[in-house]
CSV table of C-alpha atoms and ligand atoms in Angstrom, one decimal:
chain,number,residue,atom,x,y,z
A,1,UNK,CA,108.1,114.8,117.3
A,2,UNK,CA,109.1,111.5,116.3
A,3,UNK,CA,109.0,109.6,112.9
A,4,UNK,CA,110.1,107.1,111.3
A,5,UNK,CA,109.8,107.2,107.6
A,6,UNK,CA,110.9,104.4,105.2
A,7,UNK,CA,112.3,106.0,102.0
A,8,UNK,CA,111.3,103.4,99.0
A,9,UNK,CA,113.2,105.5,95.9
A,10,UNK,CA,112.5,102.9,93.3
A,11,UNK,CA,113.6,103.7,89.7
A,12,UNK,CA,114.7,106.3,87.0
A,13,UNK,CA,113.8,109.9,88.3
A,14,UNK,CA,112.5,108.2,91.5
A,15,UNK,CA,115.9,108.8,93.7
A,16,UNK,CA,116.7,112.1,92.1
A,17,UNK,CA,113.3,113.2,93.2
A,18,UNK,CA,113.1,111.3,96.9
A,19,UNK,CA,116.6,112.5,97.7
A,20,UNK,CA,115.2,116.3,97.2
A,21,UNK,CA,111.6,115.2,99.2
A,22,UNK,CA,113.9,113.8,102.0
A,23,UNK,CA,116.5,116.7,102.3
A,24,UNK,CA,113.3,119.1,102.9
A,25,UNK,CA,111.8,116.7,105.9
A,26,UNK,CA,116.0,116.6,107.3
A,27,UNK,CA,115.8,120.2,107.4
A,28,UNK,CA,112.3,120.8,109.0
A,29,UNK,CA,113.3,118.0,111.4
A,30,UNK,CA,116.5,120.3,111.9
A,31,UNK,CA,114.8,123.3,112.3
A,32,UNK,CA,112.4,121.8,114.6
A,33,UNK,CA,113.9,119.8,116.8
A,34,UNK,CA,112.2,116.7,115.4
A,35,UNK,CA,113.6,113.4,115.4
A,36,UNK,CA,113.1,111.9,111.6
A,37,UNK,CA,114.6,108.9,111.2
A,38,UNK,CA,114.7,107.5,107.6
A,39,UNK,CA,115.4,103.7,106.6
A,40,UNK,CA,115.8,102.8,102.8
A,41,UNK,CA,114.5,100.1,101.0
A,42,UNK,CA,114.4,98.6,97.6
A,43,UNK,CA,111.7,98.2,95.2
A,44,UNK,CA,110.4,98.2,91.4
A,45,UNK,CA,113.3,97.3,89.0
A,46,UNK,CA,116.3,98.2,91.4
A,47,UNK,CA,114.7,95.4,93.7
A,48,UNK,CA,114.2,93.0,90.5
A,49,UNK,CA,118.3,93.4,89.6
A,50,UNK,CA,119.1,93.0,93.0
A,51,UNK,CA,117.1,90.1,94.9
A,52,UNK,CA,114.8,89.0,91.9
A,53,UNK,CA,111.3,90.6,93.3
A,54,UNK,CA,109.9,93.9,92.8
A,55,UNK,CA,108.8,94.0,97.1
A,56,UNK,CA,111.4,91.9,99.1
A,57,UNK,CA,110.2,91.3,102.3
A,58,UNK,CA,113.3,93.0,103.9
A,59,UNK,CA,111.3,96.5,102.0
A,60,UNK,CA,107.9,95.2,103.0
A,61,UNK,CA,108.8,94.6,106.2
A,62,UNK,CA,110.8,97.9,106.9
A,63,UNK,CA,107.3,99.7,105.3
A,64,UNK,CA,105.1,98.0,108.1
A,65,UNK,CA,107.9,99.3,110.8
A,66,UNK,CA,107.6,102.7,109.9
A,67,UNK,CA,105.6,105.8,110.6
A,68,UNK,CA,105.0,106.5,107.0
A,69,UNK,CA,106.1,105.6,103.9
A,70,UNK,CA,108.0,107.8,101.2
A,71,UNK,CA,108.0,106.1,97.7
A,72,UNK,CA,109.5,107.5,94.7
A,73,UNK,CA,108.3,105.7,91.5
A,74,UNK,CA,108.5,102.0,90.2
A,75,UNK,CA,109.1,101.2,85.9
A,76,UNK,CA,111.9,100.3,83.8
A,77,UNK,CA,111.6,99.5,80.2
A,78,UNK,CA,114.1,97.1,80.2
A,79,UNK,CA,111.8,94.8,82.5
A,80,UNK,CA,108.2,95.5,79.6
A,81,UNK,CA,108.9,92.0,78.4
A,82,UNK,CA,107.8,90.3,82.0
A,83,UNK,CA,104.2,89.2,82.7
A,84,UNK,CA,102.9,92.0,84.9
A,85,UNK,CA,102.9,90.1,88.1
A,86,UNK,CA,106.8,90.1,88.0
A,87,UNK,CA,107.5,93.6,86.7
A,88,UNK,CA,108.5,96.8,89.2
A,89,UNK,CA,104.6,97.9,89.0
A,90,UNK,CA,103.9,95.1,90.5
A,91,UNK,CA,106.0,96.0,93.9
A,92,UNK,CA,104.0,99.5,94.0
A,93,UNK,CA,100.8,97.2,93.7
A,94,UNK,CA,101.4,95.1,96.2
A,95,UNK,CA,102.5,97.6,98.9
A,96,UNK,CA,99.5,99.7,98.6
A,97,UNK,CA,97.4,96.1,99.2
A,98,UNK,CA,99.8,95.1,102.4
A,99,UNK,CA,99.2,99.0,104.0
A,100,UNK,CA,95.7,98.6,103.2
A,101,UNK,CA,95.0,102.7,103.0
A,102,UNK,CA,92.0,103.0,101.4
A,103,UNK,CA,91.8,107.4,100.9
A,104,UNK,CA,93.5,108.2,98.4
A,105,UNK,CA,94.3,112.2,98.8
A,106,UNK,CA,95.3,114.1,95.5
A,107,UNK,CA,95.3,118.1,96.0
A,108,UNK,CA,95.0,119.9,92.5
A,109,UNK,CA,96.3,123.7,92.9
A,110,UNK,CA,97.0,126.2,90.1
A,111,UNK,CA,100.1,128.3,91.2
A,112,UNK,CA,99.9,131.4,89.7
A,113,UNK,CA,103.4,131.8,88.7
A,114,UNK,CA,102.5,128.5,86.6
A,115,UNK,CA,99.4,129.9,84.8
A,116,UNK,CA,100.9,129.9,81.6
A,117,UNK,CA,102.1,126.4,81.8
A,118,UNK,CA,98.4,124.9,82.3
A,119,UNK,CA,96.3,124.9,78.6
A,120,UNK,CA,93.3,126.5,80.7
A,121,UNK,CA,92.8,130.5,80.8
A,122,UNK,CA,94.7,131.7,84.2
A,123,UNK,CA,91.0,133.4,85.0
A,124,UNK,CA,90.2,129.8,84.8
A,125,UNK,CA,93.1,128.4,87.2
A,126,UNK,CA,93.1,131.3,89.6
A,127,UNK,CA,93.4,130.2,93.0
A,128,UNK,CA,92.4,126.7,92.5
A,129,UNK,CA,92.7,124.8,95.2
A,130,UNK,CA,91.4,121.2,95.6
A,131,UNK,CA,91.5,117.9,97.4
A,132,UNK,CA,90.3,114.7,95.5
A,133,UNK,CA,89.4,112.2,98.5
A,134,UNK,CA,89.4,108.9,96.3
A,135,UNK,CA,88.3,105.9,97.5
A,136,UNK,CA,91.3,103.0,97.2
A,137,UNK,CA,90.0,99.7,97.7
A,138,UNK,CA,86.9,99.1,96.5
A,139,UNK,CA,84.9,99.5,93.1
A,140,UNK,CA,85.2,98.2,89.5
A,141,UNK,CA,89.2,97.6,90.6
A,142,UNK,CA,88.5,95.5,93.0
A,143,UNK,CA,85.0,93.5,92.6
A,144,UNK,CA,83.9,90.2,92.0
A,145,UNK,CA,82.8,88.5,89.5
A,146,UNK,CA,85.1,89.4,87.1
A,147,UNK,CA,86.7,87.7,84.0
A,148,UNK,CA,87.0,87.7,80.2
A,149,UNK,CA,85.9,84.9,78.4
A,150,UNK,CA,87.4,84.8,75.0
A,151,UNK,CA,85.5,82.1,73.3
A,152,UNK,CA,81.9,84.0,74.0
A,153,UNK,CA,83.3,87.4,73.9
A,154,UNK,CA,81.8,88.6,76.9
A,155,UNK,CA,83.8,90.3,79.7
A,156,UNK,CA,82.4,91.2,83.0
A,157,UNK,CA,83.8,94.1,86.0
A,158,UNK,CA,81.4,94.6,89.0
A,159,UNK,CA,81.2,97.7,90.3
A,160,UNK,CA,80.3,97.0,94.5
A,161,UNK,CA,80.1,98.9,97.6
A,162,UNK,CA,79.4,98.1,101.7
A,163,UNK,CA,77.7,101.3,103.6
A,164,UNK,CA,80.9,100.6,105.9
A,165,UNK,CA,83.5,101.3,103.1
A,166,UNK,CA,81.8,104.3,101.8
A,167,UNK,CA,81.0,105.7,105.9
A,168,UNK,CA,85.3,105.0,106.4
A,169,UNK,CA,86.1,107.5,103.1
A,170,UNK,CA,83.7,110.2,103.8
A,171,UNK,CA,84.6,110.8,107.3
A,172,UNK,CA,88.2,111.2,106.0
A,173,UNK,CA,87.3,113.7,103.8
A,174,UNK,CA,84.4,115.7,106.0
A,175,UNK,CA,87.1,115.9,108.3
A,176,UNK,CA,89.6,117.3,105.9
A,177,UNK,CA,86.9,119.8,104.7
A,178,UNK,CA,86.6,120.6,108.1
A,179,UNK,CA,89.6,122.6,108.3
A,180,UNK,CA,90.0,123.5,105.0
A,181,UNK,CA,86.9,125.8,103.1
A,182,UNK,CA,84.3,123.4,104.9
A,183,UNK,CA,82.6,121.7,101.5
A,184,UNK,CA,82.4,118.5,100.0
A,185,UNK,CA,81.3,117.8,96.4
A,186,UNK,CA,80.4,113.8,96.7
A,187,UNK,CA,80.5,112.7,92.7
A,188,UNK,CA,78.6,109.6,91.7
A,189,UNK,CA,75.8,108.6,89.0
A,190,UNK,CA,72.8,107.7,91.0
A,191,UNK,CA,70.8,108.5,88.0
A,192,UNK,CA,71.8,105.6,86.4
A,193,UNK,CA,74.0,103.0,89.1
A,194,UNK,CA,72.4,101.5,92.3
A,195,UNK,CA,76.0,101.7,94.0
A,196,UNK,CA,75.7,105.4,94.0
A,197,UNK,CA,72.4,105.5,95.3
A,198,UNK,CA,73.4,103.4,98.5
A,199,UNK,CA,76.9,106.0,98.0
A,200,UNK,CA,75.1,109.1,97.8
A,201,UNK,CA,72.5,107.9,100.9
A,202,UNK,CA,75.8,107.3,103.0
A,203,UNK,CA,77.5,110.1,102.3
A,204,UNK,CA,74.4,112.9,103.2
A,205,UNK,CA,74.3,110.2,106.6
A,206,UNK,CA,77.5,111.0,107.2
A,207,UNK,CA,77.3,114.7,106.4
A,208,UNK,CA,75.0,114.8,109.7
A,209,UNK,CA,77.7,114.6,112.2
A,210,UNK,CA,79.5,117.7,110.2
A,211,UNK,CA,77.3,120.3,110.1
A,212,UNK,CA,80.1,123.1,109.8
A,213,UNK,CA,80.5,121.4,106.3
A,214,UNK,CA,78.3,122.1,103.6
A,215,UNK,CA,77.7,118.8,101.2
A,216,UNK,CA,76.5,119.1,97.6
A,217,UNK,CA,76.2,116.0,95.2
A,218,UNK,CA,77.6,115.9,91.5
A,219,UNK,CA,76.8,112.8,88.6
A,220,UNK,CA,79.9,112.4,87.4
A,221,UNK,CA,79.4,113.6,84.1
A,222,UNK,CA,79.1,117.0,84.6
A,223,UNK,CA,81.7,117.3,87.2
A,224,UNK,CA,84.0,116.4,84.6
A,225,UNK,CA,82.5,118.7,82.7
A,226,UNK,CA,82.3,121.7,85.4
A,227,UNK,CA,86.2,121.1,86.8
A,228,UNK,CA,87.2,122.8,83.8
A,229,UNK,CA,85.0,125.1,83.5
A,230,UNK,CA,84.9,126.3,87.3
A,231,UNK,CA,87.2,124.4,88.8
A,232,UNK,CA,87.4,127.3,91.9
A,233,UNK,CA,84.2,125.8,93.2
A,234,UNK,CA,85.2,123.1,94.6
A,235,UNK,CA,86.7,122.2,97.9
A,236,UNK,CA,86.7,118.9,99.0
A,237,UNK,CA,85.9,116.4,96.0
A,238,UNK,CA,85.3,112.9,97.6
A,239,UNK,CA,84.8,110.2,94.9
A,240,UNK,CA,84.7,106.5,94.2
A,241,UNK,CA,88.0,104.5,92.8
A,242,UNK,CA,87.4,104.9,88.9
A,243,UNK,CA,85.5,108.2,88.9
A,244,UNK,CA,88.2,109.5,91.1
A,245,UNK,CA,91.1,107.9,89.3
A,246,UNK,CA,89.8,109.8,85.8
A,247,UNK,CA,88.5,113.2,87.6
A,248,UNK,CA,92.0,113.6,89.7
A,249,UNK,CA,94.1,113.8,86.5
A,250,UNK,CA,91.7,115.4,84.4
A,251,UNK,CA,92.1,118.3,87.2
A,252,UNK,CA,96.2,117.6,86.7
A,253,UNK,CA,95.7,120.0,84.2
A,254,UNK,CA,95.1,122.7,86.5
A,255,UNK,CA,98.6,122.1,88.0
A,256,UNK,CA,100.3,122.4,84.8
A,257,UNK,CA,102.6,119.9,85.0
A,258,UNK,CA,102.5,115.9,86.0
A,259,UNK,CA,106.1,116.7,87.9
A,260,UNK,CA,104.0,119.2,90.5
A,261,UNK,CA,101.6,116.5,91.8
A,262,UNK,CA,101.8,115.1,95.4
A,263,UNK,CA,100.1,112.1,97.1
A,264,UNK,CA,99.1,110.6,100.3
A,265,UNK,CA,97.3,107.2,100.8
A,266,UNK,CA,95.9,106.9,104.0
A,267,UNK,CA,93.4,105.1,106.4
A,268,UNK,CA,95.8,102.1,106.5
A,269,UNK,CA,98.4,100.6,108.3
A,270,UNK,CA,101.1,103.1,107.5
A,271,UNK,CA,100.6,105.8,105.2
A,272,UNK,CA,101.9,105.6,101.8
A,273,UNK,CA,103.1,109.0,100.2
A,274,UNK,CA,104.1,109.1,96.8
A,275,UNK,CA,104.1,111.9,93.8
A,276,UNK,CA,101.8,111.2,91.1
A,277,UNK,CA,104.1,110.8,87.9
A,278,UNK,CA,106.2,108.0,87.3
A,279,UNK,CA,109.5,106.8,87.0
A,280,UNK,CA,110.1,108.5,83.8
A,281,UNK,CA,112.9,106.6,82.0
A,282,UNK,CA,113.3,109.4,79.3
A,283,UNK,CA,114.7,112.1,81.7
A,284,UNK,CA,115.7,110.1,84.3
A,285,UNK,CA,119.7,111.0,84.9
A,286,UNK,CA,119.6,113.9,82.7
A,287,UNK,CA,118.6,116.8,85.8
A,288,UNK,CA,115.6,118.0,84.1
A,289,UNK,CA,112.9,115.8,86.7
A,290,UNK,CA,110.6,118.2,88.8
A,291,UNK,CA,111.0,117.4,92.3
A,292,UNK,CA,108.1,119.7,93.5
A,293,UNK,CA,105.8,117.2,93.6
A,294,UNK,CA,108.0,114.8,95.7
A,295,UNK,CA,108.7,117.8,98.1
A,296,UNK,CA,105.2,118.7,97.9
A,297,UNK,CA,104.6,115.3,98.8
A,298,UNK,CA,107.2,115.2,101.7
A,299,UNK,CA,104.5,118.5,103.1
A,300,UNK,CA,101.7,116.0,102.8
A,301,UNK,CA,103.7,113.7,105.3
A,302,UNK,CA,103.9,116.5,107.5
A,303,UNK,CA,101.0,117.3,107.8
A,304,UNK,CA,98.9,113.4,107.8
A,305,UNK,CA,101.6,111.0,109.7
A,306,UNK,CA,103.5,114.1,111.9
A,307,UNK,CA,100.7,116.2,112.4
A,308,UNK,CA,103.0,118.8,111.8
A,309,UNK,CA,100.5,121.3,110.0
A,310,UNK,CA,102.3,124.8,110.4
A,311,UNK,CA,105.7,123.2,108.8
A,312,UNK,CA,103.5,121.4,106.1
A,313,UNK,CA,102.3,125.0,104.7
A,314,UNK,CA,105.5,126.2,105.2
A,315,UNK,CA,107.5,123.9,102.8
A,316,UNK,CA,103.9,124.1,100.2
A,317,UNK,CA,104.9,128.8,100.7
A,318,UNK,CA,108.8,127.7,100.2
A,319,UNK,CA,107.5,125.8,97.1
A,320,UNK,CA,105.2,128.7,96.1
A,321,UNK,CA,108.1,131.4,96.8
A,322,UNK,CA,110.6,129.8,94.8
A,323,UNK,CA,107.9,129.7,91.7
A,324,UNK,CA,107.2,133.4,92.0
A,325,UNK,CA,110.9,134.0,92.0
A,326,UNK,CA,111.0,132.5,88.5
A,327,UNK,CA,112.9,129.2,89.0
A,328,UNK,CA,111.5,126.3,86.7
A,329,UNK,CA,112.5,122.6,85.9
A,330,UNK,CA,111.8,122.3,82.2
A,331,UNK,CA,108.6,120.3,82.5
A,332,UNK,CA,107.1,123.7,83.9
A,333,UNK,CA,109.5,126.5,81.8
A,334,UNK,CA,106.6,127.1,79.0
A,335,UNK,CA,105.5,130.9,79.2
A,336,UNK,CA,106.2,133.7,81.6
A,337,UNK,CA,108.7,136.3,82.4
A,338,UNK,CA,112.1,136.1,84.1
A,339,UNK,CA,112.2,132.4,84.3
A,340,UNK,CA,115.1,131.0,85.2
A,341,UNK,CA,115.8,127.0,84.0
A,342,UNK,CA,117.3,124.9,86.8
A,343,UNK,CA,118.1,120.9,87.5
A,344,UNK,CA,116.1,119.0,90.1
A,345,UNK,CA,119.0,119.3,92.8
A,346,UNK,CA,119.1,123.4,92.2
A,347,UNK,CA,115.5,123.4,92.3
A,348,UNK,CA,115.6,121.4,95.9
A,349,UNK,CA,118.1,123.9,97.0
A,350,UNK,CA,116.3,126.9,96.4
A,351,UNK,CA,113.1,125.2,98.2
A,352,UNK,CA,115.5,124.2,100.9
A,353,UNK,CA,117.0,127.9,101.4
A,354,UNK,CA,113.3,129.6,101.0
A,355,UNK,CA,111.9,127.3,103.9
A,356,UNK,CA,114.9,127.7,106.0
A,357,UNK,CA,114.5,131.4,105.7
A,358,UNK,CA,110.7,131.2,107.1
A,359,UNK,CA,111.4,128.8,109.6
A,360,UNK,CA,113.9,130.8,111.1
A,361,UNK,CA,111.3,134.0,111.1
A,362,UNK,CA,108.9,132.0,112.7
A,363,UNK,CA,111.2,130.8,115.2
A,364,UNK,CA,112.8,134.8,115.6
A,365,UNK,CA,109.5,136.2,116.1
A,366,UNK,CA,108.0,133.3,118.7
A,367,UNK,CA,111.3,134.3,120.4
A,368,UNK,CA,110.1,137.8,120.6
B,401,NAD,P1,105.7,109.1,83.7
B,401,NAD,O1,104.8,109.8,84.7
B,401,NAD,O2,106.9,108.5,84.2
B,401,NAD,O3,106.1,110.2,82.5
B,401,NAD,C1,105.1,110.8,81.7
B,401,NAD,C2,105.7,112.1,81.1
B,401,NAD,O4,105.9,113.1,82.1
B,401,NAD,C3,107.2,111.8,80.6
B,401,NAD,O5,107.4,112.6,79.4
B,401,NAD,C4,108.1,112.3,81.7
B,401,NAD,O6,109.3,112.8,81.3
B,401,NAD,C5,107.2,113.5,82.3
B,401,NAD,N1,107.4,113.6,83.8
B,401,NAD,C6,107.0,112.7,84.7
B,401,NAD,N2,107.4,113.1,85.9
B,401,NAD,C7,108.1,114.2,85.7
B,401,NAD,C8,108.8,115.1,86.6
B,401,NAD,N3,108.8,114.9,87.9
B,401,NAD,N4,109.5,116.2,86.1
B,401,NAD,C9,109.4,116.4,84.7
B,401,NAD,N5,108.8,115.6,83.9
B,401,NAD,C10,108.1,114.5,84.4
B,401,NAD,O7,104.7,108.1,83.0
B,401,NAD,P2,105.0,107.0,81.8
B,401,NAD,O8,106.1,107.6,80.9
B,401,NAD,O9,103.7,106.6,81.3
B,401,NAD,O10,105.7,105.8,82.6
B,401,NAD,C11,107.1,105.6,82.8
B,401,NAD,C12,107.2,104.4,83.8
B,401,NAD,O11,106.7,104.8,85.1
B,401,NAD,C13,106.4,103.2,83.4
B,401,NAD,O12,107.2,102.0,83.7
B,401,NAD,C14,105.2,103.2,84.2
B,401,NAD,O13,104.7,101.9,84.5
B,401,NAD,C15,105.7,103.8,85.5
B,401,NAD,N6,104.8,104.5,86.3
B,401,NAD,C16,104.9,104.4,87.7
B,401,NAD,C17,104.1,105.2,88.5
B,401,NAD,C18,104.4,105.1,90.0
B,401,NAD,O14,105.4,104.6,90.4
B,401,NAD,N7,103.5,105.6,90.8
B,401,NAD,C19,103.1,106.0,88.0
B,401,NAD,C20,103.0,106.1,86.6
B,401,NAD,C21,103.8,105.3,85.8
């Protein structure tokens, strides 16, 4: 297998987090016989301090080249006092809008080991495992009309959908459901909003061609509502841009920590893979970032740009292993028993040596 992944670290716990992601794809690439190649670029604030733009070309260019994209995260205080077109979120901004991936995949799952570090009951969080399918590029973000007129006091967003971009996102996720627990919860408010009558009308379309897949609609609501309550009912959650930006990290909470959260953006050009928190500037350098959701994340390119499904779940067990055995960065260290504290580079290690060890099982007993 071949891939060529462009490594975009960006600022504060960004590379510390990355260099951990990467060393876990280097060793499954080792293990495997895979050749992963990997080509840096610059973007956020490192890209403003050196070439004056928070996406050179030379990084945009290198993205578009690639197999996939690995991003860390983009922010640094010292940059608040530019307009927002010129500051490091910009960079993340525009290269989600130049790779054009318009599914936005956010898996919530409760580790068990990490029940005590999510404010839900672990009855509650108890093998919780869900994939938000968010739609990317349309919605209130993106429609037209939309301005604020200061002198009348009157602002307007429009909220818009085409039967084509809804048809694109719900084959993405019936086909994830597919081969995961085969359901979809589609969330909208058609009670109230034309664009989730013609969204809910597309979706149960779409459902036709899966009929392995079982599809039940939500209003929006009371899914926000049920997700705490019994968040182990749902499967596949496939939702609209701002519905799905609010539900996916209201159901962070399941997780326990920001630092566990992975990412993939796909659908476009290249794939865009990126862990959910940001850069972080009040840890960054100190050892205490989480880099499980940036390893995580490096499982997620596995298994969407490399197709590499079997090594995916085995660096999400390595991750799961290493939890049981009571390691924790201190975003995750509240509660349990026989926890041990450790820096983001000791916590990369110990995923490293856990997925090493299963490889090589796998490997001794195909040998067999
Ligand atoms: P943040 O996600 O950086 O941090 C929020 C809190 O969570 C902080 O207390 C931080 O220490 C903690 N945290 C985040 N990731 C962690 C990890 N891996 N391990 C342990 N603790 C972790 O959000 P913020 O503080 O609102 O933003 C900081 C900067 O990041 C800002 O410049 C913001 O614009 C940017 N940002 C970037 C992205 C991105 O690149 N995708 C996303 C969100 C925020």
């Amino acid at each position: 297998m071949r891939l060529k992944i462009a490594v975009l670290a960006g600022d504060g716990i960004g590379p510390e987090v990355t260099r951990e992601a990467t060393n876990i794809l280097r060793a499954v690439a080792e293990l495997g016989g895979h050749d992963f190649s990997f080509v840096e670029g610059l973007i956020g604030g490192v890209a403003i301090t050196a070439s004056g733009t928070p996406l050179p070309t030379a990084t945009l260019d290198a993205a578009l080249e690639s197999d996939a994209v690995l991003l860390g995260a983009v922010g640094d205080n010292k940059f608040n006092s530019l307009t927002p077109d010129k500051r490091p979120e910009a960079g993340l901004l525009q290269i989600r809008q130049a790779l054009g991936g318009f599914a936005n995949l956010r898996p919530s799952v409760a580790y068990s080991a990490l029940s005590a570090s999510s404010p839900l009951r672990p009855e509650v969080t108890k093998d919780v495992d869900i994939l938000f399918v968010r739609e990317l590029l349309g919605g209130l973000y993106f429609g037209s009309p939309r301005w604020w007129n200061k002198e009348t006091n009157e602002a307007i967003n429009t909220m818009r959908y085409t039967r084509d971009e809804v048809v694109r996102v719900a084959r993405v996720a019936f086909e994830l459901a597919s081969k995961r627990r085969k359901k979809v919860t589609s969330v909208d408010k058609a009670n109230v909003l034309e664009v989730s009558q013609l969204w809910r009308a597309t979706v149960a379309e779409v459902a036709k061609d899966y009929p392995e897949v079982t599809l039940e609609h939500q209003l929006v609501d009371s899914m926000a509502m049920h997700i705490m309550n019994i968040p182990r009912n749902f499967d596949v959650v496939l939702t609209e841009n701002l519905f799905g930006d609010i539900l996916s990290d209201e159901a962070g909470v399941i997780t326990g920590s920001l630092g566990m959260l992975p990412s993939a953006t796909i659908g476009g050009a290249v794939n865009l893979y990126e862990p959910v928190h940001g850069s972080a500037p009040d840890i960054a350098g100190t050892g205490k970032a989480n880099p499980l959701g940036a390893i995580l994340t490096a499982a997620m390119v596995l298994r969407h740009s490399a197709g590499l499904e079997q090594d995916a779940r085995a660096v999400e067990q390595a991750v799961q292993k290493v939890l049981d055995a009571g390691y924790r960065s201190a975003d995750i260290a509240r509660g349990g028993e026989n926890v041990q504290l450790v820096s983001t580079q000791e916590m990369g290690k110990r995923v490293h040596q856990a997925l090493t060890e299963s490889i090589d099982r796998r490997q001794a007993m195909h040998a067999v």
